[in-house]
Coordinates of C-alpha atoms in Angstrom, one line a residue:
M1 CA -0.4 -0.1 0.0
T2 CA 1.5 3.4 -0.4
K3 CA 2.2 5.5 2.8
Q4 CA -1.1 7.9 1.8
G5 CA -3.1 4.9 1.9
Q6 CA -1.8 3.3 4.7
A7 CA -1.7 6.2 6.8
Q8 CA -5.5 6.5 6.4
S9 CA -6.3 2.3 7.0
G10 CA -4.4 2.8 9.6
I11 CA -6.2 5.7 11.3
H12 CA -8.8 3.1 12.9
D13 CA -8.1 -1.0 14.3
A14 CA -10.1 -3.4 13.0
A15 CA -12.7 -3.3 16.1
F16 CA -13.5 0.1 15.0
F17 CA -14.5 -0.9 12.0
E18 CA -16.3 -3.8 13.1
R19 CA -18.4 -1.6 15.7
R20 CA -19.3 0.0 12.8
G21 CA -20.8 -2.5 10.9
Y22 CA -18.2 -3.5 8.4
N23 CA -16.6 -6.9 8.4
K24 CA -12.8 -7.8 7.6
D25 CA -13.7 -9.0 4.4
V26 CA -14.4 -5.0 3.0
M27 CA -12.3 -3.6 5.3
P28 CA -9.1 -1.8 3.7
K29 CA -6.1 -4.3 3.8
T30 CA -3.1 -4.2 5.8
D31 CA 0.2 -4.8 4.9
S32 CA 0.2 -7.9 6.9
Q33 CA -2.9 -9.3 4.9
R34 CA -1.7 -8.0 1.3
N35 CA 0.0 -11.6 0.6
I36 CA -0.4 -11.9 -3.5
S37 CA 3.2 -11.5 -5.6
T38 CA 3.7 -10.6 -8.9
F39 CA 3.9 -14.1 -9.3
N40 CA 0.8 -14.6 -8.1
F41 CA -0.8 -12.0 -10.2
F42 CA 0.7 -13.8 -13.7
T43 CA -0.4 -17.3 -12.9
L44 CA -4.1 -15.6 -11.7
W45 CA -6.3 -15.3 -15.0
M46 CA -4.1 -18.3 -17.1
G47 CA -7.3 -20.5 -16.8
A48 CA -9.7 -18.0 -17.4
V49 CA -8.0 -17.8 -20.9
H50 CA -7.7 -21.6 -21.7
N51 CA -11.5 -22.9 -20.8
I52 CA -13.6 -24.9 -22.9
P53 CA -16.0 -21.3 -23.8
N54 CA -12.8 -19.4 -25.4
Y55 CA -11.9 -22.2 -27.3
T56 CA -15.6 -23.0 -28.6
A57 CA -15.6 -18.7 -29.3
V58 CA -12.3 -18.9 -31.7
G59 CA -14.4 -21.5 -33.8
G60 CA -16.8 -18.5 -34.6
F61 CA -14.2 -16.6 -35.4
L62 CA -13.3 -18.5 -37.9
L63 CA -16.3 -18.0 -39.1
L64 CA -16.4 -14.4 -39.6
G65 CA -14.1 -14.6 -43.3
L66 CA -10.5 -14.0 -41.2
S67 CA -7.8 -16.2 -42.3
P68 CA -6.7 -18.0 -39.4
L69 CA -3.6 -16.0 -39.2
Q70 CA -5.7 -13.0 -38.7
V71 CA -7.4 -14.4 -36.3
I72 CA -4.4 -15.3 -34.3
F73 CA -3.1 -11.5 -34.4
A74 CA -6.8 -10.1 -33.6
L75 CA -6.3 -12.6 -30.1
I76 CA -3.1 -11.7 -29.3
F77 CA -3.9 -7.9 -29.7
S78 CA -7.3 -8.2 -27.4
S79 CA -4.7 -9.5 -24.5
F80 CA -3.4 -6.1 -24.2
I81 CA -6.5 -4.3 -23.7
I82 CA -7.5 -7.0 -21.4
A83 CA -4.0 -6.3 -19.7
T84 CA -5.0 -2.5 -19.4
L85 CA -8.2 -2.8 -18.5
L86 CA -7.4 -4.9 -15.3
A87 CA -3.7 -3.1 -14.3
V88 CA -5.8 0.4 -14.9
N89 CA -9.0 -0.5 -13.1
G90 CA -7.3 -2.5 -10.3
Y91 CA -4.8 0.4 -9.3
A92 CA -7.7 1.4 -6.5
G93 CA -7.9 -1.7 -4.5
S94 CA -3.4 -2.0 -5.1
K95 CA -3.2 1.4 -4.0
Y96 CA -5.5 1.7 -1.0
G97 CA -6.4 -2.2 -0.1
I98 CA -10.0 -1.6 -1.1
P99 CA -12.3 -4.3 -2.4
F100 CA -14.6 -3.9 -5.8
A101 CA -17.1 -2.9 -3.2
M102 CA -15.9 0.1 -1.7
Q103 CA -15.1 1.1 -5.2
L104 CA -18.5 1.4 -6.0
R105 CA -19.3 3.3 -3.1
Q106 CA -16.7 5.3 -3.7
T107 CA -18.2 5.9 -7.1
Y108 CA -21.7 5.8 -6.9
G109 CA -22.4 6.4 -3.2
D110 CA -23.4 4.5 -0.6
I111 CA -27.2 3.8 -1.5
G112 CA -26.1 4.1 -5.4
A113 CA -23.4 1.3 -4.9
K114 CA -26.4 -1.4 -4.5
L115 CA -27.3 -2.1 -7.4
P116 CA -24.4 -2.0 -9.8
G117 CA -23.2 -4.7 -6.7
V118 CA -26.5 -6.5 -7.3
L119 CA -25.2 -7.0 -11.1
R120 CA -21.9 -8.2 -10.8
G121 CA -22.1 -10.1 -7.9
V122 CA -25.3 -11.7 -7.7
I123 CA -27.0 -11.6 -11.4
A124 CA -23.6 -11.9 -12.9
G125 CA -21.2 -14.2 -10.6
I126 CA -23.6 -16.4 -9.7
G127 CA -25.4 -17.1 -12.5
W128 CA -22.1 -17.5 -14.4
F129 CA -21.1 -19.9 -12.0
G130 CA -24.0 -21.8 -12.0
L131 CA -24.0 -22.1 -15.9
Q132 CA -19.9 -22.7 -16.1
T133 CA -20.6 -25.2 -13.0
F134 CA -22.8 -27.1 -15.0
A135 CA -20.7 -26.6 -19.0
G136 CA -17.9 -27.6 -16.6
S137 CA -19.3 -30.8 -15.3
Q138 CA -20.9 -32.0 -18.9
A139 CA -17.0 -32.9 -19.3
L140 CA -16.8 -34.5 -16.4
L141 CA -19.4 -36.3 -17.5
I142 CA -17.7 -37.8 -20.8
L143 CA -15.1 -38.3 -18.2
L144 CA -16.7 -40.3 -16.0
I145 CA -18.4 -42.2 -18.8
K146 CA -14.7 -43.1 -20.6
I147 CA -13.7 -44.3 -17.4
F148 CA -16.9 -45.7 -16.2
P149 CA -18.8 -47.5 -19.0
G150 CA -22.0 -48.4 -17.5
F151 CA -22.1 -45.3 -16.1
E152 CA -24.4 -43.2 -18.6
H153 CA -26.7 -45.5 -18.0
F154 CA -27.2 -45.1 -14.2
G155 CA -30.7 -44.3 -13.4
N156 CA -32.2 -46.1 -16.7
G157 CA -33.1 -42.6 -17.9
T158 CA -35.0 -41.2 -14.7
T159 CA -34.4 -37.8 -14.5
I160 CA -34.5 -35.6 -11.2
L161 CA -36.3 -31.3 -12.1
G162 CA -34.9 -32.0 -15.6
I163 CA -31.6 -33.6 -15.3
T164 CA -30.4 -37.2 -15.5
I165 CA -28.8 -38.6 -12.3
P166 CA -25.4 -39.1 -14.0
G167 CA -25.5 -35.5 -15.0
L168 CA -26.6 -34.5 -11.0
I169 CA -23.8 -36.7 -10.1
A170 CA -21.2 -35.0 -12.4
F171 CA -22.8 -31.4 -11.8
L172 CA -22.5 -32.7 -8.1
V173 CA -19.3 -33.4 -7.4
F174 CA -18.1 -30.7 -10.1
W175 CA -19.9 -28.3 -7.8
A176 CA -18.3 -29.7 -4.9
I177 CA -14.9 -29.2 -6.2
N178 CA -15.2 -25.2 -7.6
F179 CA -17.8 -25.0 -3.8
A180 CA -14.2 -26.1 -2.2
I181 CA -11.5 -24.1 -3.9
G182 CA -14.0 -20.5 -3.3
I183 CA -14.3 -21.0 0.6
G184 CA -11.1 -21.2 0.4
G185 CA -10.4 -18.4 -1.0
G186 CA -7.5 -16.3 -2.4
E187 CA -5.0 -18.1 -0.3
T188 CA -5.9 -21.5 -1.7
L189 CA -7.1 -19.8 -5.5
N190 CA -2.8 -19.1 -5.8
K191 CA -2.0 -22.5 -4.4
F192 CA -4.0 -24.0 -7.1
T193 CA -3.2 -21.7 -10.2
A194 CA 0.2 -22.0 -8.9
V195 CA 0.0 -25.7 -9.9
L196 CA -2.6 -25.3 -13.1
N197 CA -0.2 -23.0 -14.4
P198 CA 2.7 -25.8 -15.6
L199 CA 0.1 -27.8 -16.4
I200 CA -1.8 -25.2 -19.2
Y201 CA 1.8 -24.5 -20.6
I202 CA 2.6 -28.6 -20.4
V203 CA -0.8 -29.6 -21.8
F204 CA -2.3 -27.2 -24.3
G205 CA 1.6 -27.0 -25.6
G206 CA 1.3 -30.0 -26.8
M207 CA -2.6 -30.3 -28.2
A208 CA -1.1 -27.1 -30.3
I209 CA 1.8 -29.6 -31.4
W210 CA -0.5 -32.8 -32.3
G211 CA -2.8 -29.9 -33.7
F212 CA 0.0 -28.7 -36.0
M213 CA 1.2 -32.0 -36.9
V214 CA -1.6 -33.9 -38.2
A215 CA -2.6 -31.1 -39.9
G216 CA 0.3 -31.7 -41.7
G217 CA 2.1 -28.0 -41.2
W218 CA 2.1 -24.4 -41.2
D219 CA 0.7 -24.4 -44.5
N220 CA -2.6 -26.1 -44.7
I221 CA -3.8 -24.7 -41.3
M222 CA -2.9 -21.3 -42.3
H223 CA -5.0 -22.3 -45.8
Y224 CA -7.5 -24.2 -44.1
E225 CA -10.8 -23.5 -46.1
I226 CA -13.7 -22.8 -43.9
T227 CA -17.1 -24.1 -46.0
T228 CA -19.4 -22.2 -43.9
K229 CA -19.7 -18.6 -43.0
S230 CA -21.6 -16.9 -39.8
S231 CA -25.1 -16.7 -39.9
G232 CA -24.5 -12.8 -39.1
I233 CA -23.4 -9.6 -40.3
I234 CA -20.1 -10.2 -42.0
Y235 CA -17.8 -7.0 -41.6
P236 CA -14.9 -5.8 -43.3
A237 CA -11.2 -7.2 -41.8
I238 CA -11.3 -4.3 -39.2
L239 CA -14.2 -4.3 -38.1
S240 CA -14.4 -8.0 -37.6
F241 CA -11.1 -7.9 -35.1
I242 CA -13.0 -4.8 -33.4
L243 CA -15.9 -7.5 -32.9
I244 CA -13.3 -10.2 -31.5
F245 CA -11.9 -7.8 -29.1
N246 CA -15.4 -6.9 -28.2
S247 CA -16.3 -11.0 -27.6
M248 CA -13.3 -10.8 -25.6
M249 CA -13.9 -8.0 -23.6
G250 CA -17.3 -9.2 -23.0
V251 CA -15.7 -12.9 -21.6
W252 CA -13.5 -10.1 -18.9
A253 CA -16.2 -7.9 -18.3
G254 CA -17.3 -9.3 -14.9
P255 CA -13.3 -10.1 -13.7
G256 CA -12.4 -6.7 -15.4
A257 CA -15.3 -4.4 -13.1
S258 CA -14.5 -6.3 -10.0
V259 CA -10.7 -6.9 -10.1
S260 CA -9.9 -5.0 -6.9
D261 CA -11.3 -8.2 -5.0
F262 CA -7.8 -9.3 -5.8
T263 CA -5.6 -5.9 -6.4
Q264 CA -7.0 -5.2 -2.6
K265 CA -4.5 -8.3 -1.2
A266 CA -1.4 -7.0 -4.1
V267 CA 1.7 -6.4 -2.3
S268 CA 2.1 -3.5 -4.6
T269 CA 0.6 -1.2 -7.4
R270 CA 4.3 -2.4 -9.7
A271 CA 3.0 -6.2 -8.5
Q272 CA -0.4 -6.5 -9.9
I273 CA 0.4 -4.0 -13.0
V274 CA 3.6 -6.0 -14.0
G275 CA 2.4 -9.9 -13.0
Q276 CA -1.4 -9.0 -14.7
V277 CA -0.1 -7.7 -18.0
S278 CA 2.7 -10.1 -18.0
G279 CA 0.5 -13.1 -17.4
I280 CA -2.7 -11.8 -19.5
V281 CA -0.4 -11.1 -22.8
V282 CA 1.6 -14.7 -22.1
A283 CA -1.6 -16.5 -21.8
H284 CA -3.2 -15.5 -24.7
L285 CA 0.1 -16.3 -27.0
L286 CA -0.4 -19.4 -26.1
F287 CA -3.8 -19.5 -26.6
A288 CA -4.1 -17.4 -30.1
F289 CA -1.9 -20.3 -31.6
S290 CA -2.7 -23.1 -29.5
S291 CA -6.8 -23.0 -30.3
V292 CA -6.5 -22.4 -33.9
F293 CA -3.6 -25.1 -34.3
I294 CA -5.4 -27.7 -32.0
I295 CA -9.4 -26.5 -33.9
I296 CA -8.1 -26.5 -37.1
G297 CA -5.7 -29.3 -37.0
G298 CA -8.3 -31.9 -35.3
S299 CA -11.0 -30.5 -38.1
I300 CA -8.3 -32.1 -40.6
F301 CA -8.0 -35.0 -38.4
L302 CA -11.8 -35.1 -38.2
G303 CA -12.7 -35.2 -41.8
H304 CA -15.3 -32.4 -41.2
Q305 CA -15.1 -28.5 -39.0
E306 CA -15.7 -29.5 -35.2
W307 CA -15.6 -26.6 -32.8
N308 CA -15.9 -28.3 -29.9
I309 CA -12.7 -29.3 -28.8
L310 CA -13.9 -32.0 -25.8
T311 CA -15.3 -33.6 -29.2
I312 CA -11.6 -33.5 -30.6
I313 CA -10.2 -34.4 -27.7
N314 CA -13.0 -37.3 -27.5
N315 CA -12.0 -39.0 -31.0
W316 CA -8.5 -39.6 -29.6
D317 CA -7.1 -43.1 -29.5
N318 CA -5.1 -42.7 -26.0
I319 CA -7.7 -43.2 -23.3
W320 CA -4.8 -41.4 -20.9
T321 CA -4.2 -38.3 -23.3
I322 CA -8.2 -37.8 -23.0
L323 CA -7.8 -38.3 -19.7
I324 CA -5.4 -35.4 -19.1
A325 CA -6.4 -32.8 -21.4
T326 CA -9.7 -33.1 -19.8
G327 CA -8.7 -32.9 -16.5
V328 CA -7.0 -30.0 -17.5
L329 CA -9.8 -28.5 -19.0
L330 CA -11.9 -29.1 -15.9
M331 CA -9.0 -27.6 -13.4
T332 CA -9.6 -24.5 -15.8
T333 CA -13.1 -24.1 -15.6
I334 CA -12.7 -24.3 -11.6
S335 CA -9.7 -21.6 -11.6
T336 CA -12.3 -19.4 -13.9
N337 CA -15.3 -19.7 -11.5
A338 CA -13.5 -19.0 -8.7
T339 CA -11.6 -15.8 -9.8
S340 CA -14.7 -14.3 -12.3
N341 CA -17.8 -15.8 -10.1
I342 CA -18.0 -17.1 -7.1
I343 CA -15.4 -14.9 -5.0
P344 CA -17.2 -11.9 -6.5
A345 CA -20.1 -12.9 -5.6
A346 CA -18.9 -13.7 -2.4
Y347 CA -17.2 -10.1 -1.6
Q348 CA -20.8 -8.3 -2.8
L349 CA -23.5 -10.5 -0.5
S350 CA -21.2 -10.0 2.3
V351 CA -21.1 -5.7 1.3
L352 CA -25.1 -6.1 1.1
M353 CA -25.6 -7.7 4.7
P354 CA -22.7 -6.9 6.7
K355 CA -23.9 -7.9 9.8
L356 CA -25.4 -11.0 8.8
I357 CA -23.0 -12.5 6.0
N358 CA -19.1 -12.6 5.6
Y359 CA -17.1 -14.1 3.1
R360 CA -17.5 -17.6 4.1
R361 CA -21.3 -17.6 4.5
G362 CA -21.7 -15.2 1.3
V363 CA -19.5 -18.5 -0.7
I364 CA -22.1 -21.0 0.6
L365 CA -25.6 -18.5 -0.1
A366 CA -23.9 -18.0 -3.5
S367 CA -23.0 -22.0 -4.5
V368 CA -26.8 -22.9 -3.0
V369 CA -28.0 -20.5 -5.6
S370 CA -26.5 -21.6 -8.0
V371 CA -27.9 -24.8 -7.9
L372 CA -31.5 -23.4 -7.1
I373 CA -31.2 -21.5 -10.7
M374 CA -31.1 -25.2 -12.1
P375 CA -28.5 -24.2 -14.9
W376 CA -29.2 -27.3 -16.7
K377 CA -32.6 -25.6 -17.5
L378 CA -31.3 -22.3 -18.6
M379 CA -28.8 -24.1 -21.0
E380 CA -31.4 -26.2 -23.0
N381 CA -30.8 -23.5 -25.9
E382 CA -27.0 -24.1 -27.1
D383 CA -27.1 -20.4 -27.6
S384 CA -28.1 -19.2 -23.8
I385 CA -24.3 -19.1 -22.3
F386 CA -23.8 -17.2 -25.3
V387 CA -26.6 -14.8 -24.9
F388 CA -26.5 -14.8 -21.4
L389 CA -22.3 -13.8 -21.5
N390 CA -23.2 -11.1 -23.9
M391 CA -25.9 -9.5 -21.4
I392 CA -22.7 -9.2 -18.9
G393 CA -20.8 -7.2 -21.1
A394 CA -23.6 -5.3 -22.1
I395 CA -24.1 -4.6 -18.0
L396 CA -20.8 -4.5 -17.0
G397 CA -18.9 -3.0 -19.8
P398 CA -20.8 0.7 -18.7
V399 CA -19.6 -0.1 -15.0
A400 CA -16.0 -0.2 -15.9
G401 CA -16.1 3.1 -17.8
V402 CA -17.7 4.9 -14.8
L403 CA -15.5 3.4 -12.4
I404 CA -12.1 4.5 -14.4
V405 CA -13.5 8.2 -14.9
H406 CA -14.5 8.9 -11.2
F407 CA -10.9 7.6 -9.9
Y408 CA -8.7 9.1 -12.4
L409 CA -10.5 12.3 -13.8
I410 CA -12.8 13.4 -11.1
N411 CA -11.1 12.1 -7.7
R412 CA -7.6 12.3 -9.5
C413 CA -6.4 8.7 -8.3
K414 CA -7.4 10.0 -4.4
V415 CA -9.3 8.0 -2.2
D416 CA -9.9 9.4 1.3
I417 CA -10.0 6.4 2.9
E418 CA -11.8 8.1 6.1
R419 CA -14.8 9.8 4.5
L420 CA -15.5 6.5 2.5
Y421 CA -15.6 4.3 5.2
F422 CA -17.1 6.8 8.1
D423 CA -19.1 9.8 6.4
T424 CA -21.2 8.2 3.8
N425 CA -24.1 8.1 6.4
N426 CA -23.7 11.6 7.0
P427 CA -24.8 13.9 3.6
N428 CA -23.6 17.3 6.1
H429 CA -20.4 16.0 6.7
G430 CA -19.4 15.6 2.8
G431 CA -20.3 12.3 2.1
L432 CA -22.2 10.7 -0.8
R433 CA -24.8 8.4 -0.8
F434 CA -26.3 8.6 -4.3
N435 CA -24.2 10.1 -7.1
F436 CA -26.4 11.0 -9.9
S437 CA -24.4 11.5 -12.7
A438 CA -22.5 8.2 -12.1
Y439 CA -26.2 6.2 -12.0
V440 CA -27.7 8.2 -15.1
A441 CA -24.4 7.5 -17.5
T442 CA -24.5 3.5 -16.0
I443 CA -28.3 2.8 -16.7
L444 CA -27.9 5.1 -20.5
G445 CA -24.8 2.9 -21.6
V446 CA -26.2 -0.3 -20.4
V447 CA -29.8 0.7 -22.3
V448 CA -27.7 1.8 -25.1
S449 CA -26.0 -1.8 -24.9
L450 CA -29.0 -3.7 -24.4
L451 CA -30.3 -2.3 -27.7
G452 CA -28.8 -4.6 -29.4
F453 CA -30.4 -7.9 -28.4
I454 CA -33.4 -5.8 -30.5
P455 CA -32.5 -8.4 -34.4
K456 CA -32.6 -4.7 -36.1
F457 CA -29.8 -2.8 -34.1
Q458 CA -27.7 -6.4 -33.9
V459 CA -24.6 -4.1 -34.7
I460 CA -24.7 -2.8 -31.1
S461 CA -24.1 -6.1 -29.8
D462 CA -21.6 -7.3 -32.1
F463 CA -19.7 -4.1 -30.3
S464 CA -21.7 -3.7 -26.8
W465 CA -18.6 -3.8 -24.2
F466 CA -17.2 -0.8 -26.3
I467 CA -20.4 1.3 -26.7
G468 CA -21.3 1.0 -23.1
F469 CA -17.8 1.7 -21.8
F470 CA -17.5 4.5 -23.8
I471 CA -21.0 5.7 -23.8
A472 CA -21.3 6.0 -20.3
G473 CA -17.1 7.3 -19.4
I474 CA -18.2 9.9 -21.7
S475 CA -21.7 10.8 -20.3
Y476 CA -20.5 10.8 -16.7
I477 CA -17.9 13.6 -17.7
I478 CA -20.5 15.6 -19.4
L479 CA -23.4 15.1 -16.8
Y480 CA -20.4 15.3 -13.9
V481 CA -19.3 18.7 -15.3
L482 CA -23.4 19.6 -15.7
E483 CA -24.1 18.8 -11.8
K484 CA -21.3 20.1 -10.6
K485 CA -21.6 23.8 -12.4
F486 CA -25.4 23.2 -11.2
R487 CA -24.4 23.1 -7.6
K488 CA -21.9 25.5 -8.1
D489 CA -24.8 28.1 -9.3
K490 CA -26.1 27.0 -6.1
G491 CA -23.9 26.9 -4.0
E492 CA -23.5 23.7 -3.1
K493 CA -20.9 21.2 -3.3
A494 CA -20.2 18.7 -6.0
N495 CA -21.1 14.8 -5.7
E496 CA -17.3 13.8 -4.8
I497 CA -16.0 11.1 -2.3

């Protein structure tokens, strides 16, 4: 933490925070709690890059009319945008030791922070946790059937609440593993990703070599003919590049908004910036080549276009390579679920009800709700997961835009910890309960982004994260200036924390 951050957070001890309704999970982190190093950040997001939905998405990118080489370059360039978002929006957390929930309060006010907190932690976090857990359980189910051939017939086709007994067993087993990582928090996650990181390099690097070899080399991959094209709008090459950037930002919309939940425990700001930027870029370098090599090489190997990496893996002859590759894919899904879903959801629940719910109780509640929403029903339509992901991008892109504008342009990278934690319930002392300008700007960005779900406005959906991010950010600047002028004319203070 910086000297300023240390001084401000050191004014009061933990008991002082607790007496005023704050649990330890949302208090400013002390030096002893700041233990996430550069290496930890380097390994943190690797699983969020190499997972089943991302590999499937690359198949869709190849349908846009771009060459395989152009898709590779687009994926590499997108990593710099993602890394910049994570490092820039994570700066408040690493400098002052505050989590995402308090970053929201610092921007929207203590009342105003509740809605974006619910959107990120409850709707996006819990909903996406359930959907990804079910998607991962389908890979586990395939694995169990490979190991125990009669497993798929267990229960003789009986269904419970719309899911077969083997499917339910696979889901609950995979759910329990995700829950265990979530309940362990950041320390358990750091250990998990430290083990996972080298496995990803070995397994996906080996799969990329396999794809390269079965395809017959570089030329065959680069000149592979796509027999079908996207049914959506066909854009010029430059816009197709931006469309890929937008799709990748949609995947990272959640972590990009709530990254302070991790950077609050960074040993230093430099550690989170160097670790996240290097980790994201290196992970995407491997992903860019491995995804294209595996998908096109697998398609050549099978004799037809195949964009599902699990289908490619399950057509291998060696059972051990199938088990290892699928096992690592399951581990990356667990890593993604922890970093992007269950941890942010638990923090948000602890903020919404700080006297009743701490982080561990938040994990328990979020995990139980993720089962109650029956994600297997939500995914009966194969496009549901992508519709949900696009919606998350449309909702959280504007939130990220407003957070960044407020911290860098309005508050000039300064957070008064004393006022943030103790004055927000007393407007007479300068506290902010509801930032009208930030709220209106966010809603405007969300509404415009969601217009893309209307068929005639599909072009907006294709670029929803960028449109929402910039509309909300620019609108906030304009509204803030107008509000400040209005308050000045009335002799009032502008809404600042």
